[in-house]
Short mmCIF file of C-alpha atoms in Angstrom, two decimals:
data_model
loop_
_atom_site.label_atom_id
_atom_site.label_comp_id
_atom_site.label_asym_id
_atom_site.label_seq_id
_atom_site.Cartn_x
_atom_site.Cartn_y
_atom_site.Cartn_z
CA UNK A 202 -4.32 58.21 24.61
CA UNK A 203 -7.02 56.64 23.36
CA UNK A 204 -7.64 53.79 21.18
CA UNK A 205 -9.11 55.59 17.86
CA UNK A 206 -6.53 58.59 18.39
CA UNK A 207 -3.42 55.24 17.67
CA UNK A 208 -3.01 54.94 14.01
CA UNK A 209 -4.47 52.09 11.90
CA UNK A 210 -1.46 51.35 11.07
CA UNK A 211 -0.08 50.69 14.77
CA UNK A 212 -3.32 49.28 15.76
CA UNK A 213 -2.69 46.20 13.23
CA UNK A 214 0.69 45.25 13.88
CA UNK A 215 1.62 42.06 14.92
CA UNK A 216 2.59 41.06 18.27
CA UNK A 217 6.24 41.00 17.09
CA UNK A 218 6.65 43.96 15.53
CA UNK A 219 4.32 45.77 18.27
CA UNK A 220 7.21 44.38 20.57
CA UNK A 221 10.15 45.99 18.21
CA UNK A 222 8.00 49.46 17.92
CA UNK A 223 8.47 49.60 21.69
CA UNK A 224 11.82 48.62 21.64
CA UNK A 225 12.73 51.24 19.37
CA UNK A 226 10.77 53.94 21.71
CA UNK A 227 12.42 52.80 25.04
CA UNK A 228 16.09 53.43 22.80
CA UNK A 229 14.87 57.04 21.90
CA UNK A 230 13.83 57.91 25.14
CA UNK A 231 16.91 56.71 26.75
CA UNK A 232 19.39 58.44 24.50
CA UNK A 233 17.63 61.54 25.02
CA UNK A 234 17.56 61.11 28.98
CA UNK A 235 21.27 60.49 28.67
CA UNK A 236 21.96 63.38 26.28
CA UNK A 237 20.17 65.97 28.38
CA UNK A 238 21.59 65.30 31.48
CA UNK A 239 25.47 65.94 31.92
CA UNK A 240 27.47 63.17 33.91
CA UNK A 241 29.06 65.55 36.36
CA UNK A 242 25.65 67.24 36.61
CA UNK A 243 25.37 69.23 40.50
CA UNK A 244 22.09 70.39 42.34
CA UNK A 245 21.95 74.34 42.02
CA UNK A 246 20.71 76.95 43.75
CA UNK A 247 20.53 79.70 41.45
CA UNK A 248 18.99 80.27 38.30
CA UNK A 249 21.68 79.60 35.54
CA UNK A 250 21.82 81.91 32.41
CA UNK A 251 20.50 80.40 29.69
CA UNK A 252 23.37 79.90 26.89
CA UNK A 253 23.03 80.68 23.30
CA UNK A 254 24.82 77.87 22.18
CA UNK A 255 22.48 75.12 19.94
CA UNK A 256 22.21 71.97 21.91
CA UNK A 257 24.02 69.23 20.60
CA UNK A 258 22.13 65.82 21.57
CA UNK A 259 24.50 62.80 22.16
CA UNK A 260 23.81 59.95 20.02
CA UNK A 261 22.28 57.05 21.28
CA UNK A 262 24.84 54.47 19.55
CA UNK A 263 27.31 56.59 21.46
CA UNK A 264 26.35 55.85 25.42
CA UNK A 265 26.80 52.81 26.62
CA UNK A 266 23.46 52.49 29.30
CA UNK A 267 21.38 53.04 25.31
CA UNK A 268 23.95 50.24 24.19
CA UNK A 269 22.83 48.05 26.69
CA UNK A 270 19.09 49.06 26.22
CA UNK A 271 19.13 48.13 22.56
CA UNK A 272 20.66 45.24 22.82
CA UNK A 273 18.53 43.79 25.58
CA UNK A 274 15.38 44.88 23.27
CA UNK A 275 16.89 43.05 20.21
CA UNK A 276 17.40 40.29 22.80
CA UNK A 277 13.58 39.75 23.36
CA UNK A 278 12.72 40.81 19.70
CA UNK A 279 14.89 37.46 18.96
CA UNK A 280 13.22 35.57 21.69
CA UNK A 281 9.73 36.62 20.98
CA UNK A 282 10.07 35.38 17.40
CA UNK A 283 11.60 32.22 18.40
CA UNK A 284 8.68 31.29 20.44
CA UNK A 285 6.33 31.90 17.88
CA UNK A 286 8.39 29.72 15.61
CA UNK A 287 8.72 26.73 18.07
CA UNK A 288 5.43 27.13 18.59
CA UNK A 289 4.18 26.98 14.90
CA UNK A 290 6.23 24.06 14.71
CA UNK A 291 4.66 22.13 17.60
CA UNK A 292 1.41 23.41 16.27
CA UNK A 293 2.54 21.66 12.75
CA UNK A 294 4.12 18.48 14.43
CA UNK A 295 0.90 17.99 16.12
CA UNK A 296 -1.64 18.50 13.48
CA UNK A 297 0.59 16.26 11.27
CA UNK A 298 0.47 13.08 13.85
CA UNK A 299 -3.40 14.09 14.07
CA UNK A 300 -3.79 13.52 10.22
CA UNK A 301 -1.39 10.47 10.03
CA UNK A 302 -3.57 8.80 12.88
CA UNK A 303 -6.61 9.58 10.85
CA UNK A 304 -5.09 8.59 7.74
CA UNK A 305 -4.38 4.93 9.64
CA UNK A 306 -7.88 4.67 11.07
CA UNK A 307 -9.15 5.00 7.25
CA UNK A 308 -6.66 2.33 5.52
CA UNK A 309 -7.78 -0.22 8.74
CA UNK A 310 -11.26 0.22 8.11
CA UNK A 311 -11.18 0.35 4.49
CA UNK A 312 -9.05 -3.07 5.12
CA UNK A 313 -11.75 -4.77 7.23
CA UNK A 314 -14.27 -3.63 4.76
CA UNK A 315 -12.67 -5.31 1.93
CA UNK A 316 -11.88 -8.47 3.83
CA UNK A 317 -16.29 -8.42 5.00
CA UNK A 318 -16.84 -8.12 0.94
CA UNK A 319 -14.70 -10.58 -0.17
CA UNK A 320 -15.79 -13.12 2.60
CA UNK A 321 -19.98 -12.16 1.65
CA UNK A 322 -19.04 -12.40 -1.57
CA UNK A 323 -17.25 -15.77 -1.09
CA UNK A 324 -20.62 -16.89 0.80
CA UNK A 325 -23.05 -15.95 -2.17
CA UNK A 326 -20.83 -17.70 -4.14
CA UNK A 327 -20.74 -20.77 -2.53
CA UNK A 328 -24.61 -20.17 -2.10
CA UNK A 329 -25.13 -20.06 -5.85
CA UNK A 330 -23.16 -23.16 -6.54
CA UNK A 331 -25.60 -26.42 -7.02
CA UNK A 332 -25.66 -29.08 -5.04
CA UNK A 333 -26.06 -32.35 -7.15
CA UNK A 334 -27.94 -35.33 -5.36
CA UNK A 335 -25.96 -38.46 -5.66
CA UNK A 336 -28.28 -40.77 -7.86
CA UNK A 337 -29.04 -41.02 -11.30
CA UNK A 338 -30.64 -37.98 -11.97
CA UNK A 339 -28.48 -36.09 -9.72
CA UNK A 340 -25.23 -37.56 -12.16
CA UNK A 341 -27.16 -36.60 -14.94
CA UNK A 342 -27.48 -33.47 -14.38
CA UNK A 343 -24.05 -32.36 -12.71
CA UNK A 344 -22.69 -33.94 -16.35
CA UNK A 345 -24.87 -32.03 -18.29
CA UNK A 346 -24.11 -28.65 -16.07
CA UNK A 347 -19.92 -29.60 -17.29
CA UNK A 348 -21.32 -30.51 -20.96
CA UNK A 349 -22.72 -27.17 -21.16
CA UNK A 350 -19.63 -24.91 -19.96
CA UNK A 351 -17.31 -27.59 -22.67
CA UNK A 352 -19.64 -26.96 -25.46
CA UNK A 353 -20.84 -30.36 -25.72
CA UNK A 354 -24.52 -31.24 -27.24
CA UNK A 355 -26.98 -33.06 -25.05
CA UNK A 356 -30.28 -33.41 -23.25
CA UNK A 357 -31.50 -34.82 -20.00
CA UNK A 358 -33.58 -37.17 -22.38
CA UNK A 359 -30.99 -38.55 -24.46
CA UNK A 360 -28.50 -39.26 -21.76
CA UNK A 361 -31.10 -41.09 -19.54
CA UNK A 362 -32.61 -43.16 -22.56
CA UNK A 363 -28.75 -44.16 -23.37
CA UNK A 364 -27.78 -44.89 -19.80
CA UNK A 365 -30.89 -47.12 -18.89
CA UNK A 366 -30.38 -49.32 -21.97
CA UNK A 367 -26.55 -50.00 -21.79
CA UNK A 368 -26.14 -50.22 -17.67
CA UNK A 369 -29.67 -50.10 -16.26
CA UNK A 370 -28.56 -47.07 -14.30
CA UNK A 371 -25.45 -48.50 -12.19
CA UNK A 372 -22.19 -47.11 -12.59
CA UNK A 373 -20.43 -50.36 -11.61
CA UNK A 374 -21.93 -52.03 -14.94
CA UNK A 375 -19.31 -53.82 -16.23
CA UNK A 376 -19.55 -56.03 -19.45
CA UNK A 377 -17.25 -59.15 -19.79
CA UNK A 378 -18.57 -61.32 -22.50
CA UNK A 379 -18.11 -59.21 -25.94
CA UNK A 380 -15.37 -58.93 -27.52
CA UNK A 381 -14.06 -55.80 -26.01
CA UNK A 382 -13.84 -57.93 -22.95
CA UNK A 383 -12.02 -60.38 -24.94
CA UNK A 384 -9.63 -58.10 -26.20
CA UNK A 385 -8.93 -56.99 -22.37
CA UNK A 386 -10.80 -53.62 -22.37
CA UNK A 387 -14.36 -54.22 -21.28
CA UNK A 388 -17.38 -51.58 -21.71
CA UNK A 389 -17.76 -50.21 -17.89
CA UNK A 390 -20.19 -47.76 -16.11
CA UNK A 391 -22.80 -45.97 -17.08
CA UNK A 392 -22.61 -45.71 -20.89
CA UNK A 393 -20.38 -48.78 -20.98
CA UNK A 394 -17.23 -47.22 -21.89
CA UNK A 395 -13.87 -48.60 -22.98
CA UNK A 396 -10.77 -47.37 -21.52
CA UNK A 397 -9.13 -46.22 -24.53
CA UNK A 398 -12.30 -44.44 -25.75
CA UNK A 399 -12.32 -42.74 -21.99
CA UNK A 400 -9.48 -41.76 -21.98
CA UNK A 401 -9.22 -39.87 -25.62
CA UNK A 402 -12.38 -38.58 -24.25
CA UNK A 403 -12.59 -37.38 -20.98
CA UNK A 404 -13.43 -34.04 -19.65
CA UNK A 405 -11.27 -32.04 -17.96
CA UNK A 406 -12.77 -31.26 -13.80
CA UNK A 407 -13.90 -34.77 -13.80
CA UNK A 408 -12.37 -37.93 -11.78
CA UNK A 409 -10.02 -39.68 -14.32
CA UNK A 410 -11.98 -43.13 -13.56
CA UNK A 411 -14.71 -45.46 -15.61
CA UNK A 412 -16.32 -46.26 -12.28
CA UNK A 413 -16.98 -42.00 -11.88
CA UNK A 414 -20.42 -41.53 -12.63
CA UNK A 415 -20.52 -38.04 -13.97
CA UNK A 416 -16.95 -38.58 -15.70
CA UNK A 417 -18.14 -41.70 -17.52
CA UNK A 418 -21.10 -39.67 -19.02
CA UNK A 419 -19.54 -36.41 -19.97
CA UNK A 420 -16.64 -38.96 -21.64
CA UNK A 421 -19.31 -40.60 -23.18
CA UNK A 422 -21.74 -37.66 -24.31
CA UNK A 423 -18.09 -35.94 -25.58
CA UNK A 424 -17.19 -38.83 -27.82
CA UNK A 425 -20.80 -39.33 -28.97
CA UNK A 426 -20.72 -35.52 -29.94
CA UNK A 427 -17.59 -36.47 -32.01
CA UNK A 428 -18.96 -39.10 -33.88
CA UNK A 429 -22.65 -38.92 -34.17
CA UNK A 430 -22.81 -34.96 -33.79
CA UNK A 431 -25.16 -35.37 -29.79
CA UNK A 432 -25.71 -38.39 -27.53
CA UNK A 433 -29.20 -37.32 -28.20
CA UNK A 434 -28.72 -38.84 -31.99
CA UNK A 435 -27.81 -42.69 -29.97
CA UNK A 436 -30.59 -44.95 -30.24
CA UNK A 437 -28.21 -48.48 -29.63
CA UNK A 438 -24.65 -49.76 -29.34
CA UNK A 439 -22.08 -46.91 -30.39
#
């Protein structure tokens, strides 16, 4: 037979139900071997007279070799389809594992990409952050950077005009003859500072010490700002 004489409907069957088609034919065809063929059946001789008597065909749930046939088919039907099903499964287990391996490959490098951002990020950081030279006009303008994130008035000008008159520029000034230093709590540092004034004073980030160059003039420059509106508006002793 040839291939475009098969139906369309044969030619796209599945491989399972291709299998159960052909199970069904090998049934028929034994039934109707069985059926024609009687069991006590002997070679003859002569021709026989033809009876005219319909032929009864035996059915092929009744004899047991079509019995066996069937079920041995429906054997291989179940077999057949539990293949395909163990291997769909396989086929799913394995494509799963694929995706979860994929899945972990993308969270680790989305993990080390973070961690390389937050450590450049870390670096510019740090690169933007000024670095303050330790002398005058480094201290003045480290104090000046704090007075301006606190909100307190100042210039460069009127810190350095205040500082030069009342300590000539050394933060270990200390002043023991006027009558703060008689009353125990002498003017010290830069902007000659009493304790008591520092400490109602003094800006938060900065050493809690007189000696402290930049926390000596931001205490200063914030108390000046209290009661003469700017260090800037200090021309003598405050």
């Amino acid at each position: 037979m040839s291939v475009s004489s098969v139906p369309r409907r044969l030619r796209r069957l599945n491989k399972t139900q291709k299998l159960s088609v052909a199970g069904i034919s090998a049934v028929a065809a034994a039934a109707l071997s069985l059926s024609l063929v009687p069991g006590n059946a002997e070679a003859e001789t002569e021709p026989q007279a033809i009876s005219s008597e319909p032929v009864v065909f035996a059915s092929a749930a009744g004899a047991p070799q079509a019995k066996t046939i069937q079920a041995s088919v429906i054997e291989q039907h179940s077999t057949a389809e539990q293949l395909i099903k163990a291997s769909d499964a396989a086929k799913a287990k394995k494509a799963a594992a694929v995706k979860e391996k994929a899945e972990a490959v993308s969270k680790a490098k989305a993990k080390k990409a973070a961690a390389k951002r937050d450590t450049q990020a870390a670096s510019r950081s740090e690169s933007r952050t000024p670095v303050f030279s330790n002398n005058l006009d480094g201290w003045i303008k480290e104090s000046l950077s704090i007075m301006k994130a606190k909100g307190i008035p100042g210039t460069y000008d009127g810190l350095h005009r205040n500082i030069i008159r009342e300590s000539s520029g050394n933060p270990n000034a200390l002043n023991d003859w006027d009558v703060n230093a008689v009353n125990g709590v002498p003017s010290i540092g830069l902007l000659q500072i009493i304790k008591p004034t520092f400490d109602a004073y003094h800006v938060g980030g900065t050493p809690h010490s007189q000696y402290d160059p930049v926390a000596n003039i931001t205490a200063s420059a914030n108390y000046a700002a209290d009661k003469y509106g700017s260090i800037d508006n200090v021309n003598s002793a405050y």
